[in-house]
DNA sequence: AATATTTATTGATCCATATCAATAGAAACA
DNA sequence: TGTTTCTATTGATATGGATCAATAAATATT
């Protein structure tokens, strides 16, 4: 890891939207102390339980955020993509990471000290407002995840995951997965075997086409129906 | 419902902690337009999917927050008590309630217009900071709920619920439940029958004493172990 | 107090999904 | 190019917890 790249935040094309409310001096202050890092696929960005000193802004790649458990399987509670940063509820509570972040693809990120972040929130109401909006969105995603996992069976849950991937990660009905089957399982709260069987059923029913990691949603309407009916 | 009571926010003993960072004028502004309401046990405070115009600050009683689902059972994602307010992630996103709030006991609450709330966040950085901290805590609770429900079996989940009730709601090892068995089930993501059987097992194993709605945690250490081991 | 209604409890059965096991395919490596 | 290693797939079996059904207890109603 740790191949440092650099441009300025002010001209950065992959800058997180959260920084749009900052003025040039504020952006420069962020730029001055930011650390740009490259992670290879599979590398840990941070571990659940460790102290959190930095906000992680993803500039390229894909990151999975998951809850670890000694006895049981992991559960992916979210994915982070450019142009976004990883939400960090511990930054305002116990200064610990609530989950582990791992790069699914080769990923570049900028680390921003949480002190600066806190200062910006105190001094720039628009930044604070945007930050609250992002936290709210994250809360809603968590609520949606609870709803999906507790109120739906395997097909409904897998439908939710495929819809989420196409709408929020790949922005297309057709995409090449960089998540493993195990990841899909962890994301939909089931075992790898169940995930594979659910996908196989969708393929048989012509709802998706599936060749290795190439997925195309052929019948989004039916997938939506399966999601709704659980 | 709607038995209006009144005192001033400035002298209120049941004022939510979130208002501690407000000055007298700000408190007075809140006081001027607040609406105090009484809800009987069982009454709906707001429904999932409806617009959210008010923050609800609980001054007495107990409120359950749950996700509704036509096909499936409800799932309680949290409880709200005095001195607290109900978090409302929709207030910054789609202006809709993400869940339903129902009074479990006779409950009084003050409704505060979200406009005023938004103004305070923009103008008072300490208020914004406290608000972000509260949202962060809520996110962590949601993450804990996901962890509990997906990574533990019935006994672990029920242990989590009992620990939560004693530590965060009743503040004692011994308490009289105002939640029904169905509520306990909805809170731990299982059926009423499974909830009753789990409690029965804990009673047989002398981990709790259970007479109707009177619960005492006799062996908190063992309960904690069950929670950890799932 | 007697009756109706809701909530709680217990037992029997069933089913969705996990677990286990075996194989196949893909990627890494020597 | 064969060997190892990891990931994916498929089938067989096991099981945790849901569902169904039948009281019992508590609460509300007349």
Short mmCIF file of C-alpha atoms (C1' of nucleotides) in Angstrom, two decimals:
data_model
loop_
_atom_site.label_atom_id
_atom_site.label_comp_id
_atom_site.label_asym_id
_atom_site.label_seq_id
_atom_site.Cartn_x
_atom_site.Cartn_y
_atom_site.Cartn_z
CA UNK A 1 0.00 0.00 0.00
CA UNK A 2 0.93 3.64 0.58
CA UNK A 3 1.78 4.85 -2.91
CA UNK A 4 1.31 8.56 -2.40
CA UNK A 5 -0.24 10.58 -5.23
CA UNK A 6 -0.94 14.28 -5.33
CA UNK A 7 -2.91 17.11 -6.88
CA UNK A 8 -4.66 19.99 -5.13
CA UNK A 9 -8.12 19.67 -3.57
CA UNK A 10 -9.01 22.92 -5.31
CA UNK A 11 -8.75 21.41 -8.77
CA UNK A 12 -9.46 17.79 -7.82
CA UNK A 13 -11.99 16.08 -10.08
CA UNK A 14 -12.59 13.29 -7.59
CA UNK A 15 -13.25 15.54 -4.63
CA UNK A 16 -16.10 14.48 -2.42
CA UNK A 17 -19.28 16.57 -2.78
CA UNK A 18 -19.08 17.38 0.92
CA UNK A 19 -16.30 19.88 0.13
CA UNK A 20 -18.41 21.90 -2.30
CA UNK A 21 -19.50 24.24 0.50
CA UNK A 22 -15.90 25.15 1.36
CA UNK A 23 -14.21 28.37 0.28
CA UNK A 24 -10.72 28.43 -1.31
CA UNK A 25 -8.91 29.03 2.01
CA UNK A 26 -10.78 26.22 3.69
CA UNK A 27 -10.05 23.90 0.78
CA UNK A 28 -6.40 24.88 0.94
CA UNK A 29 -6.33 24.09 4.68
CA UNK A 30 -7.73 20.65 3.89
CA UNK A 31 -5.30 20.22 1.02
CA UNK A 32 -2.28 21.12 3.18
CA UNK A 33 -2.62 18.25 5.59
CA UNK A 34 -4.37 15.62 3.52
CA UNK A 35 -2.62 12.33 2.91
CA UNK A 36 -3.23 10.53 -0.36
CA UNK A 37 -2.89 6.75 -0.24
CA UNK A 38 -3.19 3.84 -2.64
CA UNK A 39 -4.62 0.53 -1.44
CA UNK A 40 -4.43 -2.73 -3.35
CA UNK A 41 -7.54 -4.87 -3.64
CA UNK A 42 -8.02 -6.79 -0.40
CA UNK A 43 -6.08 -4.40 1.79
CA UNK A 44 -7.52 -3.15 5.06
CA UNK A 45 -8.10 0.60 5.24
CA UNK A 46 -9.12 0.54 8.88
CA UNK A 47 -10.19 -2.08 11.40
CA UNK A 48 -13.29 -2.17 13.57
CA UNK A 49 -12.43 -1.12 17.13
CA UNK A 50 -9.34 0.92 16.26
CA UNK A 51 -9.15 4.67 16.95
CA UNK A 52 -10.37 6.95 14.18
CA UNK A 53 -8.26 10.00 13.52
CA UNK A 54 -8.96 10.44 9.82
CA UNK A 55 -11.90 10.78 7.53
CA UNK A 56 -11.34 8.66 4.44
CA UNK A 57 -12.38 10.20 1.13
CA UNK A 58 -12.46 7.72 -1.74
CA UNK A 59 -11.02 9.12 -4.97
CA UNK A 60 -11.02 5.86 -6.96
CA UNK A 61 -11.93 2.22 -6.44
CA UNK A 62 -14.51 0.54 -4.20
CA UNK A 63 -14.52 -0.13 -0.46
CA UNK A 64 -16.65 -2.54 1.58
CA UNK A 65 -17.64 -1.65 5.14
CA UNK A 66 -18.41 -4.65 7.31
CA UNK A 67 -19.09 -5.77 10.85
CA UNK A 68 -16.74 -8.43 12.13
CA UNK A 69 -17.76 -11.21 14.45
CA UNK A 70 -15.62 -13.99 15.86
CA UNK A 71 -18.39 -16.58 16.07
CA UNK A 72 -20.35 -15.64 13.00
CA UNK A 73 -19.91 -14.45 9.41
CA UNK A 74 -19.17 -10.83 8.52
CA UNK A 75 -21.95 -8.54 7.44
CA UNK A 76 -21.38 -5.75 4.93
CA UNK A 77 -23.35 -2.68 6.02
CA UNK A 78 -22.32 -0.49 3.12
CA UNK A 79 -20.03 0.27 0.21
CA UNK A 80 -18.08 3.47 -0.44
CA UNK A 81 -17.21 4.77 -3.90
CA UNK A 82 -15.85 7.93 -5.42
CA UNK A 83 -16.98 10.68 -5.06
CA UNK A 84 -17.73 9.95 -1.45
CA UNK A 85 -16.19 9.63 1.99
CA UNK A 86 -16.64 6.88 4.55
CA UNK A 87 -19.04 7.85 7.30
CA UNK A 88 -17.57 7.52 10.77
CA UNK A 89 -20.15 7.66 13.57
CA UNK A 90 -17.40 6.99 16.12
CA UNK A 91 -15.74 10.32 15.26
CA UNK A 92 -18.29 12.07 17.49
CA UNK A 93 -18.79 9.42 20.12
CA UNK A 94 -16.04 7.05 21.22
CA UNK A 95 -13.34 7.81 18.64
CA UNK A 96 -13.37 4.21 17.51
CA UNK A 97 -14.27 2.62 14.18
CA UNK A 98 -17.57 0.78 14.38
CA UNK A 99 -16.73 -1.39 11.36
CA UNK A 100 -13.85 -2.54 9.17
CA UNK A 101 -13.14 -0.98 5.76
CA UNK A 102 -11.43 -3.07 3.07
CA UNK A 103 -10.66 -2.18 -0.55
CA UNK A 104 -12.55 -4.45 -2.98
CA UNK A 105 -10.64 -3.03 -5.95
CA UNK A 106 -7.44 -1.05 -6.18
CA UNK A 107 -8.45 2.10 -4.40
CA UNK A 108 -7.05 5.58 -3.80
CA UNK A 109 -8.19 7.71 -0.90
CA UNK A 110 -7.35 10.94 0.85
CA UNK A 111 -7.10 10.89 4.62
CA UNK A 112 -8.28 14.09 6.32
CA UNK A 113 -7.60 14.65 10.00
CA UNK A 114 -10.79 14.64 12.01
CA UNK A 115 -9.64 17.77 13.91
CA UNK A 116 -9.83 19.84 10.72
CA UNK A 117 -13.15 18.25 9.95
CA UNK A 118 -14.48 19.20 13.38
CA UNK A 119 -13.24 22.77 12.95
CA UNK A 120 -14.96 23.09 9.58
CA UNK A 121 -18.21 21.90 11.07
CA UNK A 122 -17.97 24.48 13.84
CA UNK A 123 -17.06 27.37 11.56
CA UNK A 124 -18.93 26.64 8.34
CA UNK A 125 -22.70 26.10 8.81
CA UNK A 126 -23.15 24.94 5.23
CA UNK A 127 -20.51 22.29 5.67
CA UNK A 128 -22.19 21.23 8.91
CA UNK A 129 -25.51 21.10 7.10
CA UNK A 130 -24.13 18.94 4.29
CA UNK A 131 -22.46 16.70 6.83
CA UNK A 132 -25.74 16.23 8.70
CA UNK A 133 -27.48 15.44 5.43
CA UNK A 134 -24.88 12.78 4.65
CA UNK A 135 -25.23 11.26 8.13
CA UNK A 136 -28.99 11.25 7.69
CA UNK A 137 -28.65 9.45 4.38
CA UNK A 138 -26.40 6.89 6.03
CA UNK A 139 -28.93 6.36 8.83
CA UNK A 140 -31.62 5.77 6.24
CA UNK A 141 -29.39 3.24 4.47
CA UNK A 142 -28.84 1.43 7.76
CA UNK A 143 -32.59 1.41 8.40
CA UNK A 144 -33.18 0.05 4.89
CA UNK A 145 -30.62 -2.67 5.56
CA UNK A 146 -32.38 -3.66 8.79
CA UNK A 147 -35.67 -3.74 6.94
CA UNK A 148 -34.26 -5.85 4.11
CA UNK A 149 -32.47 -8.35 6.29
CA UNK A 150 -35.18 -8.87 8.89
CA UNK A 151 -38.32 -8.65 6.80
CA UNK A 152 -37.33 -10.46 3.62
CA UNK A 153 -36.21 -13.92 2.56
CA UNK A 154 -33.17 -14.75 0.45
CA UNK A 155 -34.65 -13.82 -2.91
CA UNK A 156 -35.95 -10.48 -1.67
CA UNK A 157 -32.64 -9.68 -0.01
CA UNK A 158 -30.59 -10.61 -3.08
CA UNK A 159 -32.93 -8.52 -5.23
CA UNK A 160 -32.27 -5.57 -2.89
CA UNK A 161 -28.52 -6.03 -3.25
CA UNK A 162 -28.62 -6.25 -7.05
CA UNK A 163 -30.87 -3.16 -7.25
CA UNK A 164 -28.55 -1.30 -4.88
CA UNK A 165 -25.48 -2.23 -6.92
CA UNK A 166 -27.00 -1.18 -10.23
CA UNK A 167 -28.49 2.08 -8.91
CA UNK A 168 -25.90 3.28 -6.41
CA UNK A 169 -22.59 1.68 -7.31
CA UNK A 170 -22.37 0.88 -11.01
CA UNK A 171 -25.14 3.22 -12.26
CA UNK A 172 -26.06 0.74 -15.00
CA UNK A 173 -28.22 -2.35 -15.48
CA UNK A 174 -25.17 -4.15 -16.79
CA UNK A 175 -21.97 -4.33 -14.76
CA UNK A 176 -18.93 -6.40 -13.92
CA UNK A 177 -18.87 -7.31 -10.25
CA UNK A 178 -15.71 -6.65 -8.30
CA UNK A 179 -17.34 -8.17 -5.23
CA UNK A 180 -16.88 -11.89 -4.64
CA UNK A 181 -19.79 -14.26 -4.10
CA UNK A 182 -18.88 -14.23 -0.43
CA UNK A 183 -19.16 -10.44 -0.45
CA UNK A 184 -22.60 -10.63 -2.06
CA UNK A 185 -23.59 -13.08 0.66
CA UNK A 186 -22.22 -10.85 3.42
CA UNK A 187 -24.02 -7.88 1.89
CA UNK A 188 -27.37 -9.65 1.78
CA UNK A 189 -27.00 -11.42 5.12
CA UNK A 190 -26.89 -15.02 3.96
CA UNK A 191 -24.32 -17.73 3.21
CA UNK A 192 -22.27 -17.91 0.05
CA UNK A 193 -24.17 -21.02 -1.01
CA UNK A 194 -27.56 -19.34 -0.58
CA UNK A 195 -26.34 -16.29 -2.49
CA UNK A 196 -25.19 -18.48 -5.38
CA UNK A 197 -28.50 -20.35 -5.42
CA UNK A 198 -30.51 -17.11 -5.39
CA UNK A 199 -28.49 -15.76 -8.33
CA UNK A 200 -28.89 -19.07 -10.17
CA UNK A 201 -32.66 -18.86 -9.73
CA UNK A 202 -32.71 -15.29 -11.08
CA UNK A 203 -30.68 -16.48 -14.06
CA UNK A 204 -33.00 -19.44 -14.72
CA UNK A 205 -36.00 -17.11 -14.54
CA UNK A 206 -34.34 -14.74 -17.05
CA UNK A 207 -34.37 -11.91 -14.50
CA UNK A 208 -30.63 -11.46 -14.86
CA UNK A 209 -27.94 -12.73 -17.17
CA UNK A 210 -24.92 -14.06 -15.33
CA UNK A 211 -21.56 -15.03 -16.80
CA UNK A 212 -18.88 -15.19 -14.15
CA UNK A 213 -18.80 -11.71 -12.72
CA UNK A 214 -20.70 -10.08 -15.58
CA UNK A 215 -24.24 -9.34 -14.52
CA UNK A 216 -27.02 -7.74 -16.49
CA UNK A 217 -30.42 -7.02 -15.04
CA UNK A 218 -32.78 -8.14 -17.80
CA UNK A 219 -36.06 -7.60 -15.98
CA UNK A 220 -35.72 -4.74 -13.48
CA UNK A 221 -39.48 -4.60 -12.99
CA UNK A 222 -39.67 -8.22 -11.85
CA UNK A 223 -36.60 -7.74 -9.65
CA UNK A 224 -38.36 -4.79 -8.02
CA UNK A 225 -41.43 -6.94 -7.45
CA UNK A 226 -39.34 -9.65 -5.80
CA UNK A 227 -37.76 -6.99 -3.60
CA UNK A 228 -41.18 -5.67 -2.58
CA UNK A 229 -42.72 -9.05 -1.87
CA UNK A 230 -39.72 -10.22 0.11
CA UNK B 1 -54.87 12.49 22.84
CA UNK B 2 -53.96 16.19 22.71
CA UNK B 3 -54.20 17.22 26.33
CA UNK B 4 -52.01 20.31 26.21
CA UNK B 5 -49.76 21.03 29.20
CA UNK B 6 -47.41 23.95 29.65
CA UNK B 7 -44.38 25.32 31.43
CA UNK B 8 -41.46 27.19 29.94
CA UNK B 9 -38.53 25.45 28.23
CA UNK B 10 -36.25 27.68 30.28
CA UNK B 11 -37.29 26.12 33.59
CA UNK B 12 -38.34 22.70 32.21
CA UNK B 13 -36.99 19.76 34.18
CA UNK B 14 -37.70 17.31 31.38
CA UNK B 15 -35.98 19.31 28.69
CA UNK B 16 -33.90 17.27 26.27
CA UNK B 17 -30.13 17.55 26.77
CA UNK B 18 -29.82 18.78 23.20
CA UNK B 19 -31.11 22.20 24.35
CA UNK B 20 -28.36 22.68 26.92
CA UNK B 21 -26.22 24.52 24.38
CA UNK B 22 -28.94 27.11 23.72
CA UNK B 23 -28.95 30.62 25.19
CA UNK B 24 -32.04 32.14 26.88
CA UNK B 25 -33.26 33.90 23.72
CA UNK B 26 -32.89 30.74 21.67
CA UNK B 27 -34.72 28.73 24.32
CA UNK B 28 -37.47 31.31 24.38
CA UNK B 29 -37.80 31.07 20.59
CA UNK B 30 -38.19 27.32 20.94
CA UNK B 31 -40.63 27.78 23.82
CA UNK B 32 -42.83 30.21 21.88
CA UNK B 33 -43.79 27.82 19.15
CA UNK B 34 -43.55 24.46 20.86
CA UNK B 35 -46.65 22.34 21.15
CA UNK B 36 -47.06 20.10 24.18
CA UNK B 37 -49.14 16.98 23.64
CA UNK B 38 -50.31 14.02 25.69
CA UNK B 39 -50.56 10.59 24.09
CA UNK B 40 -52.31 7.61 25.64
CA UNK B 41 -50.60 4.23 25.58
CA UNK B 42 -50.98 2.70 22.16
CA UNK B 43 -51.52 5.96 20.30
CA UNK B 44 -49.58 6.71 17.12
CA UNK B 45 -47.28 9.75 17.35
CA UNK B 46 -46.33 9.62 13.69
CA UNK B 47 -46.55 7.09 10.87
CA UNK B 48 -43.81 5.79 8.62
CA UNK B 49 -43.98 7.51 5.23
CA UNK B 50 -45.76 10.66 6.40
CA UNK B 51 -44.14 14.12 6.14
CA UNK B 52 -42.05 15.22 9.11
CA UNK B 53 -42.49 18.82 10.16
CA UNK B 54 -41.76 18.47 13.87
CA UNK B 55 -39.08 17.13 16.10
CA UNK B 56 -40.66 15.20 18.95
CA UNK B 57 -39.10 15.70 22.40
CA UNK B 58 -40.29 13.16 24.95
CA UNK B 59 -40.98 14.71 28.36
CA UNK B 60 -42.55 11.63 29.97
CA UNK B 61 -43.45 8.07 29.01
CA UNK B 62 -41.91 5.65 26.53
CA UNK B 63 -42.11 5.45 22.75
CA UNK B 64 -41.33 2.59 20.39
CA UNK B 65 -39.95 3.28 16.91
CA UNK B 66 -40.62 0.53 14.41
CA UNK B 67 -40.45 -0.38 10.75
CA UNK B 68 -43.73 -1.48 9.27
CA UNK B 69 -44.08 -4.16 6.63
CA UNK B 70 -47.24 -5.43 4.98
CA UNK B 71 -46.04 -8.98 4.43
CA UNK B 72 -43.92 -9.40 7.51
CA UNK B 73 -43.83 -8.55 11.22
CA UNK B 74 -42.83 -5.13 12.52
CA UNK B 75 -39.33 -4.53 13.77
CA UNK B 76 -38.60 -2.09 16.57
CA UNK B 77 -35.38 -0.21 15.76
CA UNK B 78 -35.32 1.87 18.93
CA UNK B 79 -37.06 3.30 21.96
CA UNK B 80 -37.30 6.95 23.01
CA UNK B 81 -37.53 8.09 26.63
CA UNK B 82 -37.28 11.33 28.54
CA UNK B 83 -35.01 13.26 28.43
CA UNK B 84 -34.59 12.65 24.74
CA UNK B 85 -35.99 13.49 21.34
CA UNK B 86 -36.84 11.15 18.48
CA UNK B 87 -34.17 11.18 15.78
CA UNK B 88 -35.53 11.96 12.35
CA UNK B 89 -33.13 11.17 9.51
CA UNK B 90 -35.80 12.15 6.99
CA UNK B 91 -35.71 15.77 8.26
CA UNK B 92 -32.58 16.34 6.17
CA UNK B 93 -33.31 14.06 3.24
CA UNK B 94 -36.81 13.42 1.96
CA UNK B 95 -38.91 15.08 4.68
CA UNK B 96 -40.61 11.77 5.41
CA UNK B 97 -40.65 9.62 8.52
CA UNK B 98 -38.62 6.46 8.03
CA UNK B 99 -40.45 4.61 10.80
CA UNK B 100 -43.58 4.72 12.94
CA UNK B 101 -43.59 6.05 16.51
CA UNK B 102 -46.14 4.73 19.02
CA UNK B 103 -46.51 5.48 22.73
CA UNK B 104 -45.95 2.34 24.84
CA UNK B 105 -47.05 4.14 28.01
CA UNK B 106 -48.97 7.36 28.54
CA UNK B 107 -46.53 9.85 27.07
CA UNK B 108 -46.11 13.61 26.92
CA UNK B 109 -44.04 15.26 24.24
CA UNK B 110 -43.20 18.68 22.89
CA UNK B 111 -43.34 19.18 19.16
CA UNK B 112 -40.75 21.61 17.79
CA UNK B 113 -40.98 22.83 14.20
CA UNK B 114 -38.11 21.52 12.11
CA UNK B 115 -37.61 25.02 10.62
CA UNK B 116 -36.55 26.39 14.01
CA UNK B 117 -34.38 23.36 14.50
CA UNK B 118 -32.67 23.93 11.15
CA UNK B 119 -32.11 27.59 12.02
CA UNK B 120 -30.53 26.69 15.35
CA UNK B 121 -28.17 24.25 13.65
CA UNK B 122 -27.11 26.94 11.19
CA UNK B 123 -26.61 29.66 13.80
CA UNK B 124 -25.37 27.77 16.87
CA UNK B 125 -22.31 25.56 16.22
CA UNK B 126 -22.54 23.94 19.65
CA UNK B 127 -26.12 22.92 19.00
CA UNK B 128 -25.05 21.56 15.60
CA UNK B 129 -22.24 19.68 17.29
CA UNK B 130 -24.54 18.13 19.89
CA UNK B 131 -27.00 17.26 17.16
CA UNK B 132 -24.30 15.50 15.15
CA UNK B 133 -23.21 13.62 18.25
CA UNK B 134 -26.77 12.43 18.81
CA UNK B 135 -27.09 11.33 15.17
CA UNK B 136 -23.79 9.50 15.49
CA UNK B 137 -25.03 7.69 18.59
CA UNK B 138 -28.17 6.72 16.74
CA UNK B 139 -26.14 5.37 13.82
CA UNK B 140 -24.10 3.29 16.25
CA UNK B 141 -27.31 1.94 17.80
CA UNK B 142 -28.55 0.98 14.34
CA UNK B 143 -25.25 -0.74 13.58
CA UNK B 144 -25.46 -2.60 16.91
CA UNK B 145 -28.99 -3.68 16.02
CA UNK B 146 -27.80 -5.02 12.65
CA UNK B 147 -24.99 -6.86 14.39
CA UNK B 148 -27.29 -8.35 17.01
CA UNK B 149 -30.00 -9.45 14.62
CA UNK B 150 -27.79 -10.88 11.90
CA UNK B 151 -24.96 -12.40 13.92
CA UNK B 152 -26.77 -13.88 16.91
CA UNK B 153 -29.41 -16.50 17.62
CA UNK B 154 -32.53 -16.01 19.72
CA UNK B 155 -30.86 -16.24 23.13
CA UNK B 156 -28.12 -13.78 22.21
CA UNK B 157 -30.62 -11.36 20.73
CA UNK B 158 -32.94 -11.56 23.73
CA UNK B 159 -29.95 -11.05 26.04
CA UNK B 160 -29.09 -7.92 24.04
CA UNK B 161 -32.62 -6.58 24.47
CA UNK B 162 -32.71 -7.23 28.22
CA UNK B 163 -29.31 -5.60 28.68
CA UNK B 164 -30.42 -2.63 26.60
CA UNK B 165 -33.60 -2.21 28.62
CA UNK B 166 -31.84 -2.37 31.97
CA UNK B 167 -28.97 -0.08 30.95
CA UNK B 168 -30.63 2.47 28.68
CA UNK B 169 -34.31 2.52 29.51
CA UNK B 170 -34.99 1.53 33.12
CA UNK B 171 -31.49 2.14 34.53
CA UNK B 172 -31.89 -0.77 36.95
CA UNK B 173 -31.45 -4.54 37.02
CA UNK B 174 -35.02 -4.82 38.22
CA UNK B 175 -37.87 -3.26 36.28
CA UNK B 176 -41.51 -3.55 35.32
CA UNK B 177 -41.90 -3.92 31.58
CA UNK B 178 -44.31 -1.64 29.80
CA UNK B 179 -43.53 -3.40 26.54
CA UNK B 180 -45.67 -6.38 25.57
CA UNK B 181 -44.21 -9.77 24.69
CA UNK B 182 -44.90 -8.93 21.06
CA UNK B 183 -42.87 -5.73 21.49
CA UNK B 184 -39.96 -7.69 22.96
CA UNK B 185 -40.19 -10.01 19.97
CA UNK B 186 -40.29 -7.12 17.49
CA UNK B 187 -37.34 -5.52 19.29
CA UNK B 188 -35.22 -8.68 19.10
CA UNK B 189 -36.29 -9.68 15.61
CA UNK B 190 -38.11 -12.92 16.39
CA UNK B 191 -41.67 -14.15 16.91
CA UNK B 192 -43.64 -13.68 20.12
CA UNK B 193 -43.43 -17.43 20.79
CA UNK B 194 -39.65 -17.48 20.43
CA UNK B 195 -39.35 -14.44 22.69
CA UNK B 196 -41.43 -16.14 25.39
CA UNK B 197 -39.40 -19.34 25.11
CA UNK B 198 -36.12 -17.44 25.36
CA UNK B 199 -37.32 -15.62 28.49
CA UNK B 200 -38.55 -18.92 29.94
CA UNK B 201 -35.13 -20.46 29.40
CA UNK B 202 -33.43 -17.51 31.13
CA UNK B 203 -35.86 -17.91 34.03
CA UNK B 204 -35.22 -21.67 34.30
CA UNK B 205 -31.47 -21.01 34.27
CA UNK B 206 -31.88 -18.43 37.07
CA UNK B 207 -30.47 -15.68 34.85
CA UNK B 208 -33.58 -13.58 35.35
CA UNK B 209 -36.60 -13.69 37.61
CA UNK B 210 -39.84 -13.22 35.74
CA UNK B 211 -43.30 -12.65 37.20
CA UNK B 212 -45.67 -11.26 34.61
CA UNK B 213 -44.08 -8.01 33.56
CA UNK B 214 -41.70 -7.78 36.52
CA UNK B 215 -38.20 -8.68 35.45
CA UNK B 216 -35.06 -8.81 37.48
CA UNK B 217 -31.68 -9.61 36.02
CA UNK B 218 -30.18 -11.99 38.57
CA UNK B 219 -27.00 -12.86 36.71
CA UNK B 220 -25.89 -9.93 34.55
CA UNK B 221 -22.50 -11.54 33.96
CA UNK B 222 -24.02 -14.67 32.44
CA UNK B 223 -26.44 -12.56 30.40
CA UNK B 224 -23.47 -10.61 29.04
CA UNK B 225 -21.74 -13.89 28.14
CA UNK B 226 -24.83 -15.10 26.28
CA UNK B 227 -24.92 -11.78 24.43
CA UNK B 228 -21.25 -12.13 23.45
CA UNK B 229 -21.47 -15.75 22.35
CA UNK B 230 -24.63 -15.13 20.33
"C1'" DA C 1 -70.04 -11.49 38.68
"C1'" DA C 2 -70.35 -13.18 34.03
"C1'" DT C 3 -68.93 -12.76 29.39
"C1'" DA C 4 -66.07 -11.23 25.77
"C1'" DT C 5 -61.61 -9.93 24.15
"C1'" DT C 6 -56.97 -9.50 24.14
"C1'" DT C 7 -52.46 -11.15 25.47
"C1'" DA C 8 -49.45 -14.87 27.10
"C1'" DT C 9 -47.97 -19.60 27.19
"C1'" DT C 10 -46.98 -24.24 25.70
"C1'" DG C 11 -46.58 -28.10 22.53
"C1'" DA C 12 -46.34 -30.18 17.79
"C1'" DT C 13 -45.00 -29.62 13.20
"C1'" DC C 14 -42.83 -27.61 9.20
"C1'" DC C 15 -39.74 -25.10 6.33
"C1'" DA C 16 -36.20 -21.82 4.88
"C1'" DT C 17 -31.74 -21.63 5.10
"C1'" DA C 18 -27.44 -23.04 7.25
"C1'" DT C 19 -24.15 -26.57 7.31
"C1'" DC C 20 -21.52 -30.20 5.42
"C1'" DA C 21 -19.30 -32.47 1.65
"C1'" DA C 22 -17.64 -33.12 -2.81
"C1'" DT C 23 -16.30 -31.27 -7.26
"C1'" DA C 24 -15.19 -27.86 -10.66
"C1'" DG C 25 -13.17 -23.91 -12.25
"C1'" DA C 26 -10.00 -19.94 -11.98
"C1'" DA C 27 -6.00 -17.73 -10.49
"C1'" DA C 28 -1.40 -17.92 -8.52
"C1'" DC C 29 2.87 -20.09 -8.38
"C1'" DA C 30 6.85 -23.03 -8.87
"C1'" DT D 1 3.02 -26.92 -17.70
"C1'" DG D 2 1.83 -29.01 -13.86
"C1'" DT D 3 0.72 -28.03 -8.97
"C1'" DT D 4 -1.14 -25.55 -5.40
"C1'" DT D 5 -4.56 -22.50 -3.64
"C1'" DC D 6 -8.47 -19.98 -3.61
"C1'" DT D 7 -13.21 -19.24 -5.21
"C1'" DA D 8 -17.46 -20.95 -7.13
"C1'" DT D 9 -20.94 -24.40 -7.73
"C1'" DT D 10 -23.99 -28.19 -6.73
"C1'" DG D 11 -26.22 -31.71 -3.96
"C1'" DA D 12 -27.50 -33.92 0.55
"C1'" DT D 13 -28.59 -33.27 5.22
"C1'" DA D 14 -29.47 -30.90 9.58
"C1'" DT D 15 -31.58 -27.47 12.43
"C1'" DG D 16 -33.08 -23.07 14.43
"C1'" DG D 17 -36.86 -20.78 14.64
"C1'" DA D 18 -41.33 -19.90 12.33
"C1'" DT D 19 -45.92 -21.40 11.96
"C1'" DC D 20 -49.97 -23.58 13.53
"C1'" DA D 21 -53.05 -24.92 17.12
"C1'" DA D 22 -54.83 -25.24 21.56
"C1'" DT D 23 -55.21 -23.49 26.22
"C1'" DA D 24 -54.56 -20.23 30.02
"C1'" DA D 25 -54.30 -15.97 32.04
"C1'" DA D 26 -55.23 -11.19 32.18
"C1'" DT D 27 -57.99 -7.25 30.95
"C1'" DA D 28 -62.03 -5.01 29.35
"C1'" DT D 29 -67.06 -4.90 28.88
"C1'" DT D 30 -71.83 -5.67 29.97
#
